Coordinates of C-alpha atoms in Angstrom, one line a residue:
M1 CA 10.0 -33.6 -49.2
N2 CA 13.2 -34.5 -47.5
T3 CA 13.5 -35.2 -43.8
P4 CA 14.4 -31.9 -42.0
T5 CA 18.0 -31.2 -41.3
H6 CA 18.7 -29.8 -37.9
Y7 CA 21.1 -26.9 -37.1
D8 CA 22.0 -24.9 -34.1
A9 CA 21.2 -21.7 -36.1
I10 CA 19.8 -20.6 -39.4
I11 CA 21.0 -17.2 -40.6
L12 CA 19.0 -15.5 -43.3
G13 CA 21.1 -13.2 -45.4
A14 CA 24.7 -13.7 -46.5
G15 CA 25.7 -10.0 -46.4
A16 CA 28.2 -8.4 -44.0
A17 CA 26.2 -9.0 -40.8
G18 CA 25.1 -12.5 -41.7
L19 CA 28.6 -13.6 -42.7
M20 CA 30.1 -12.2 -39.5
C21 CA 27.4 -13.9 -37.4
A22 CA 27.8 -17.2 -39.2
L23 CA 31.6 -17.3 -38.8
T24 CA 31.5 -16.2 -35.2
A25 CA 28.9 -18.9 -34.2
G26 CA 30.5 -21.5 -36.4
Q27 CA 33.9 -21.0 -34.8
R28 CA 32.2 -21.5 -31.4
G29 CA 31.2 -25.0 -32.4
R30 CA 27.7 -24.2 -33.5
R31 CA 26.3 -26.0 -36.6
V32 CA 25.2 -23.0 -38.8
L33 CA 23.3 -22.8 -42.0
L34 CA 23.7 -19.5 -43.9
V35 CA 21.0 -18.8 -46.5
D36 CA 20.7 -16.2 -49.2
H37 CA 18.4 -15.9 -52.2
A38 CA 21.3 -14.4 -54.3
E39 CA 23.7 -16.6 -56.2
Q40 CA 26.7 -15.2 -54.4
V41 CA 27.4 -13.9 -50.9
G42 CA 28.3 -10.3 -50.0
K43 CA 26.9 -8.6 -53.1
K44 CA 26.7 -5.2 -51.4
I45 CA 30.2 -5.6 -50.0
L46 CA 31.6 -6.1 -53.5
I47 CA 30.2 -2.8 -54.8
S48 CA 31.0 -0.8 -51.7
G49 CA 33.6 1.9 -51.7
G50 CA 33.9 2.0 -55.5
G51 CA 34.8 -1.7 -55.4
R52 CA 37.5 -1.2 -52.7
C53 CA 35.2 -1.7 -49.7
N54 CA 35.3 1.0 -47.1
F55 CA 35.3 -1.8 -44.5
T56 CA 35.3 0.3 -41.2
N57 CA 36.1 3.7 -39.8
L58 CA 38.8 4.5 -37.2
H59 CA 36.5 7.1 -35.6
T60 CA 33.6 4.7 -35.0
A61 CA 31.5 5.8 -31.9
P62 CA 27.9 5.4 -31.0
D63 CA 27.1 9.1 -31.6
R64 CA 27.7 8.5 -35.3
Y65 CA 24.6 6.3 -35.6
L66 CA 20.9 7.2 -36.0
S67 CA 18.3 5.2 -34.1
A68 CA 15.0 5.7 -32.2
N69 CA 17.2 4.5 -29.3
P70 CA 20.6 6.3 -29.6
H71 CA 22.0 4.1 -26.8
F72 CA 21.2 0.7 -28.4
A73 CA 24.3 0.4 -30.5
K74 CA 26.7 1.1 -27.7
S75 CA 27.1 -2.4 -26.3
A76 CA 27.8 -4.2 -29.6
L77 CA 30.1 -1.4 -30.8
R78 CA 32.1 -1.5 -27.6
R79 CA 32.5 -5.3 -27.6
Y80 CA 33.5 -5.7 -31.2
T81 CA 35.4 -2.6 -32.3
Q82 CA 36.9 -1.2 -35.5
H83 CA 40.3 -2.4 -34.2
D84 CA 39.0 -5.9 -33.8
F85 CA 37.9 -6.0 -37.4
L86 CA 41.1 -4.4 -38.6
E87 CA 43.1 -7.1 -36.7
L88 CA 41.1 -9.7 -38.7
V89 CA 41.9 -7.9 -42.0
E90 CA 45.6 -7.8 -41.1
R91 CA 45.6 -11.5 -40.1
H92 CA 44.5 -12.3 -43.6
R93 CA 47.3 -10.1 -45.0
I94 CA 44.9 -7.7 -46.7
A95 CA 46.7 -4.4 -47.5
W96 CA 44.6 -1.4 -46.6
H97 CA 44.9 2.4 -46.5
E98 CA 43.1 5.3 -44.8
K99 CA 41.5 7.9 -47.1
T100 CA 39.9 10.8 -45.3
L101 CA 38.1 11.1 -42.0
G102 CA 39.2 7.7 -40.7
Q103 CA 37.8 5.7 -43.7
L104 CA 39.7 2.4 -44.3
F105 CA 39.7 0.8 -47.7
C106 CA 41.3 -2.3 -49.3
D107 CA 44.3 -1.6 -51.5
G108 CA 43.2 -4.4 -53.7
G109 CA 39.5 -4.8 -53.9
A110 CA 36.3 -5.7 -52.0
R111 CA 36.6 -9.3 -53.1
Q112 CA 39.4 -9.7 -50.5
I113 CA 36.9 -8.9 -47.7
V114 CA 34.4 -11.4 -49.0
D115 CA 37.0 -14.1 -49.5
M116 CA 38.3 -13.4 -45.9
L117 CA 34.8 -13.8 -44.5
L118 CA 34.2 -17.0 -46.5
A119 CA 37.5 -18.4 -45.3
E120 CA 36.5 -17.7 -41.7
C121 CA 33.1 -19.4 -42.3
T122 CA 34.9 -22.4 -43.8
A123 CA 37.0 -22.5 -40.6
G124 CA 33.8 -22.6 -38.6
G125 CA 32.2 -25.3 -40.7
V126 CA 29.4 -23.0 -41.8
E127 CA 27.1 -24.5 -44.5
I128 CA 26.0 -22.0 -47.1
A129 CA 22.9 -22.3 -49.2
L130 CA 22.6 -19.8 -52.1
G131 CA 20.1 -19.2 -54.8
H132 CA 16.9 -20.1 -52.9
L133 CA 14.4 -18.0 -51.1
A134 CA 13.7 -18.9 -47.5
R135 CA 9.9 -19.6 -47.2
D136 CA 7.3 -21.1 -45.0
I137 CA 9.1 -19.9 -41.9
T138 CA 7.4 -21.1 -38.7
H139 CA 8.2 -21.4 -35.0
A140 CA 6.9 -24.1 -32.7
D141 CA 8.2 -26.2 -29.8
A142 CA 11.3 -24.0 -29.4
S143 CA 12.3 -24.7 -33.0
Y144 CA 12.3 -22.6 -36.2
R145 CA 11.4 -24.4 -39.4
V146 CA 12.5 -23.0 -42.8
T147 CA 12.0 -24.3 -46.3
I148 CA 14.9 -23.6 -48.6
G149 CA 14.5 -24.9 -52.2
D150 CA 13.4 -28.5 -51.9
R151 CA 14.5 -29.1 -48.4
I152 CA 13.6 -28.2 -44.8
A153 CA 16.0 -26.9 -42.1
T154 CA 15.2 -26.6 -38.4
A155 CA 17.0 -24.8 -35.6
P156 CA 16.4 -23.3 -32.1
A157 CA 17.9 -20.0 -33.4
L158 CA 16.9 -17.9 -36.4
V159 CA 18.8 -14.8 -37.4
I160 CA 17.3 -12.0 -39.6
A161 CA 20.2 -10.5 -41.5
T162 CA 18.6 -9.7 -44.8
G163 CA 19.2 -6.0 -44.7
G164 CA 16.8 -3.2 -45.8
P165 CA 15.3 -2.2 -49.1
S166 CA 18.2 0.1 -50.3
I167 CA 19.6 -0.8 -53.7
P168 CA 16.8 -3.1 -54.9
K169 CA 18.8 -3.9 -58.1
M170 CA 21.1 -5.8 -55.8
G171 CA 18.1 -7.9 -54.7
A172 CA 17.3 -5.9 -51.6
T173 CA 13.7 -6.1 -50.3
G174 CA 11.6 -5.5 -47.2
F175 CA 11.7 -9.2 -46.4
A176 CA 13.3 -8.6 -43.0
Y177 CA 10.4 -6.3 -41.9
D178 CA 7.7 -8.8 -43.1
L179 CA 9.4 -11.6 -41.2
A180 CA 9.9 -9.5 -38.1
R181 CA 6.2 -8.5 -38.1
Q182 CA 5.2 -12.2 -38.5
F183 CA 6.8 -12.7 -35.1
G184 CA 5.3 -9.6 -33.5
L185 CA 8.3 -7.2 -33.7
K186 CA 7.5 -3.5 -34.4
I187 CA 9.0 -1.6 -37.4
I188 CA 10.3 2.0 -37.3
E189 CA 9.2 3.5 -40.7
P190 CA 12.0 2.8 -43.2
R191 CA 13.2 5.6 -45.4
P192 CA 16.2 6.1 -47.8
A193 CA 19.4 7.2 -46.2
L194 CA 22.8 8.3 -47.5
V195 CA 20.9 9.3 -50.6
P196 CA 21.0 12.2 -53.1
L197 CA 18.3 14.9 -52.7
T198 CA 16.2 16.2 -55.6
L199 CA 15.3 19.8 -56.3
G200 CA 12.3 21.3 -58.1
G201 CA 10.5 24.6 -58.4
D202 CA 12.6 27.8 -58.4
E203 CA 15.7 25.7 -57.5
V204 CA 15.7 23.8 -60.8
L205 CA 18.3 26.3 -62.1
F206 CA 20.9 24.7 -59.7
R207 CA 20.5 21.4 -61.6
E208 CA 22.1 23.2 -64.6
L209 CA 25.3 23.0 -62.5
S210 CA 25.4 19.2 -62.9
G211 CA 28.9 18.0 -62.3
V212 CA 30.1 21.0 -60.3
A213 CA 31.4 20.1 -56.8
A214 CA 32.7 22.3 -54.0
P215 CA 33.7 21.8 -50.3
V216 CA 30.9 23.1 -48.1
E217 CA 29.2 22.7 -44.8
A218 CA 25.7 21.1 -45.2
R219 CA 23.1 21.2 -42.4
A220 CA 19.8 19.4 -41.8
G221 CA 18.1 19.7 -38.5
K222 CA 20.9 19.6 -35.8
A223 CA 23.3 17.7 -38.0
K224 CA 26.1 19.3 -40.0
F225 CA 28.9 17.9 -42.1
R226 CA 31.8 19.6 -43.8
E227 CA 32.6 17.7 -46.9
A228 CA 32.1 18.1 -50.7
A229 CA 28.7 18.8 -52.2
L230 CA 27.9 17.9 -55.8
F231 CA 25.3 19.3 -58.1
T232 CA 23.5 16.7 -60.2
H233 CA 21.0 16.8 -63.0
R234 CA 18.4 16.0 -60.4
G235 CA 19.6 18.0 -57.4
L236 CA 22.2 17.6 -54.8
S237 CA 24.6 14.8 -53.9
G238 CA 28.2 14.4 -52.8
P239 CA 29.4 13.2 -49.3
A240 CA 28.1 16.3 -47.4
I241 CA 24.6 15.9 -48.9
L242 CA 24.5 12.1 -48.4
Q243 CA 25.4 12.6 -44.8
V244 CA 22.7 15.1 -44.0
S245 CA 20.1 13.1 -46.1
S246 CA 19.9 10.6 -43.2
Y247 CA 18.7 13.4 -40.9
W248 CA 16.6 15.3 -43.5
R249 CA 12.8 15.0 -43.3
H250 CA 10.4 15.8 -46.2
G251 CA 9.3 19.5 -46.1
E252 CA 12.4 20.7 -44.2
P253 CA 15.1 22.8 -45.7
V254 CA 18.8 21.9 -46.1
E255 CA 21.3 24.7 -45.5
I256 CA 24.6 25.0 -47.2
D257 CA 27.5 27.2 -46.2
F258 CA 29.4 27.7 -49.5
L259 CA 32.4 29.3 -47.8
P260 CA 32.7 27.5 -44.4
T261 CA 36.3 28.5 -43.9
H262 CA 35.6 32.2 -44.4
P263 CA 35.2 34.4 -41.2
A264 CA 31.7 35.8 -40.5
D265 CA 32.5 39.3 -41.7
W266 CA 34.7 38.4 -44.7
L267 CA 32.7 40.3 -47.3
V268 CA 32.6 43.6 -45.4
A269 CA 36.3 43.2 -44.7
A270 CA 36.9 42.6 -48.4
K271 CA 35.2 45.9 -49.2
R272 CA 37.7 47.7 -46.9
A273 CA 40.7 45.8 -48.4
H274 CA 39.7 45.7 -52.1
P275 CA 37.0 48.4 -52.7
R276 CA 37.3 48.1 -56.5
T277 CA 36.6 44.4 -56.7
T278 CA 33.1 42.8 -57.1
L279 CA 31.2 40.0 -55.3
R280 CA 31.3 37.9 -58.5
K281 CA 35.2 38.2 -58.6
L282 CA 35.5 37.2 -55.0
L283 CA 33.2 34.2 -55.5
T284 CA 35.0 33.1 -58.6
D285 CA 38.3 33.2 -56.7
A286 CA 36.8 30.9 -54.0
L287 CA 34.4 28.6 -55.9
P288 CA 34.1 26.8 -59.2
T289 CA 33.2 29.4 -61.9
R290 CA 29.8 28.1 -62.8
L291 CA 28.7 27.9 -59.2
A292 CA 30.2 31.4 -58.5
D293 CA 28.3 32.9 -61.4
T294 CA 25.0 31.3 -60.4
L295 CA 25.3 32.5 -56.8
A296 CA 26.3 36.0 -57.9
D297 CA 23.3 36.2 -60.2
Q298 CA 21.0 35.1 -57.4
L299 CA 22.4 37.6 -55.0
G300 CA 22.2 40.4 -57.6
L301 CA 25.0 42.6 -56.3
T302 CA 26.7 43.8 -59.5
T303 CA 28.5 47.0 -58.5
E304 CA 32.0 47.3 -57.0
L305 CA 32.1 46.6 -53.3
A306 CA 32.9 50.3 -52.6
N307 CA 29.5 51.2 -54.0
T308 CA 27.6 48.4 -52.2
P309 CA 26.1 49.2 -48.8
D310 CA 27.5 47.2 -45.8
K311 CA 24.0 46.1 -45.0
A312 CA 23.6 44.5 -48.5
L313 CA 27.0 42.8 -48.1
A314 CA 26.1 41.5 -44.7
E315 CA 22.9 40.0 -46.1
A316 CA 24.9 38.4 -49.0
Q317 CA 27.3 37.0 -46.4
R318 CA 24.3 35.6 -44.4
R319 CA 22.8 33.9 -47.5
L320 CA 26.1 32.4 -48.6
S321 CA 26.7 30.9 -45.1
A322 CA 23.2 29.5 -44.8
W323 CA 21.9 29.1 -48.4
R324 CA 18.5 27.4 -48.0
F325 CA 17.5 24.6 -50.4
H326 CA 14.1 23.0 -50.2
P327 CA 14.5 19.5 -51.6
N328 CA 11.2 18.0 -53.0
G329 CA 12.4 14.5 -52.2
T330 CA 15.3 12.0 -52.5
E331 CA 16.4 9.6 -55.3
G332 CA 14.8 6.9 -53.2
F333 CA 15.8 3.4 -52.2
A334 CA 17.2 2.8 -55.7
K335 CA 20.1 5.2 -55.0
A336 CA 20.2 5.0 -51.1
E337 CA 23.3 3.3 -49.7
V338 CA 21.4 2.3 -46.6
T339 CA 18.1 2.6 -44.8
V340 CA 17.1 4.6 -41.8
G341 CA 14.5 2.8 -39.6
G342 CA 13.8 -0.9 -39.6
I343 CA 13.2 -3.5 -36.9
A344 CA 12.6 -1.5 -33.7
T345 CA 15.4 -1.8 -31.1
A346 CA 12.9 -1.7 -28.3
G347 CA 12.1 -5.3 -29.0
L348 CA 15.7 -6.5 -29.0
S349 CA 18.4 -7.1 -26.5
S350 CA 21.4 -4.7 -27.1
Q351 CA 23.7 -7.4 -25.7
T352 CA 22.7 -10.3 -27.9
M353 CA 20.4 -8.9 -30.6
E354 CA 17.8 -11.5 -29.6
A355 CA 14.1 -10.6 -29.6
R356 CA 12.9 -10.0 -26.0
D357 CA 9.6 -11.8 -26.5
V358 CA 10.5 -14.4 -29.0
R359 CA 13.1 -16.9 -27.8
G360 CA 15.8 -17.7 -30.4
L361 CA 14.9 -15.0 -32.9
Y362 CA 17.7 -12.5 -33.6
A363 CA 18.0 -9.4 -35.9
I364 CA 21.3 -7.8 -37.0
G365 CA 22.8 -5.3 -39.4
E366 CA 20.9 -3.0 -41.6
A367 CA 17.6 -4.8 -40.9
V368 CA 17.7 -3.2 -37.5
D369 CA 16.9 0.5 -36.7
V370 CA 20.6 1.5 -36.5
T371 CA 22.1 3.6 -39.3
G372 CA 25.6 4.9 -39.4
W373 CA 27.2 7.8 -41.1
L374 CA 28.8 7.5 -44.5
G375 CA 32.4 6.2 -44.4
G376 CA 32.5 2.6 -43.1
Y377 CA 30.3 3.1 -40.1
N378 CA 27.5 0.8 -41.4
F379 CA 29.9 -2.0 -42.1
Q380 CA 31.2 -1.7 -38.5
W381 CA 27.6 -2.0 -37.2
A382 CA 27.2 -5.1 -39.4
W383 CA 30.4 -6.6 -37.9
A384 CA 29.6 -5.7 -34.3
S385 CA 25.9 -6.7 -34.3
G386 CA 26.8 -9.9 -36.2
W387 CA 29.5 -10.8 -33.7
A388 CA 27.2 -10.1 -30.8
A389 CA 24.5 -12.4 -32.1
G390 CA 27.1 -15.0 -33.1
Q391 CA 28.4 -15.0 -29.5
A392 CA 24.9 -15.5 -28.1
I393 CA 23.6 -18.3 -30.4

């Protein structure tokens, strides 16, 4: 076995957070080793945003993140903002555009973001070791010792940046949690987030609408999002559903307002204005035909509005504005974009991401119990938390 090579910091995980941490520390003069078991860096970055990388969101704010401690993300997000990352993107002359709701994408492709981060790592003299699992990780005498392939590296700082278990086909695992537990850190139960929901029982009929999408307001718990919902062969998806999935708990309903722009009394008002029309016709005018037909069949009001009691119309209005689905689960980590839960923030400094009780141990990015909304928020947390740790190493 070779003589150990000494570094100022060893960063495990060459995803968004690990790359940002490495380039930040490297450009501060630290000798950094960035390690990943994959053969290339930034694999999740490359597939994000349909290959165009939704790299941040103009509306980033702490209230758009879930955590057992909702205040934890504030410090890092305030100190390294979406505008800071956008400035880096523009410095590298990467063309970008805003889609909807503040979401920023590359005009070219996600490879541009990875190349930018690698160029910044090169500028900081970062050494990158790919294709080897980090193993035999120990801590003694204020030094971390890690075996990588056939060599040993040591450093006074070790950064956990290996993400969560979402998208295992990309090589994602629960490695971060196992390592955190080894050093006495607690884990908030991980569960899939930004993930499609599955339907069963009496609601299976909605799966027959596979491919149908409509703008809705979806609600789970106290969270609500007005975006598109998509029916799939397994249940519900689309941006509105992915958003509420992070807040949804097994056994709870998800409510959908199929006509969120309609006033509360629209159906009774329609009876006065168009007494000869039917509910099915009104729904077909407002929604995709297959969805309108299914909802009309479920509501069972077949007569002209003039012959339908106001009470029945008011009940139909109520159901259409708060249609209750009872998901029997999610499509799991295989289809989840990110993970809710992870390394408990109670054991970390919000300023530096360092473990409170283990000197020199840091945790950043998706490995930590901080999860953003859909639309670039999770990348911004990766940049911000990586920068915070990189400044502290």
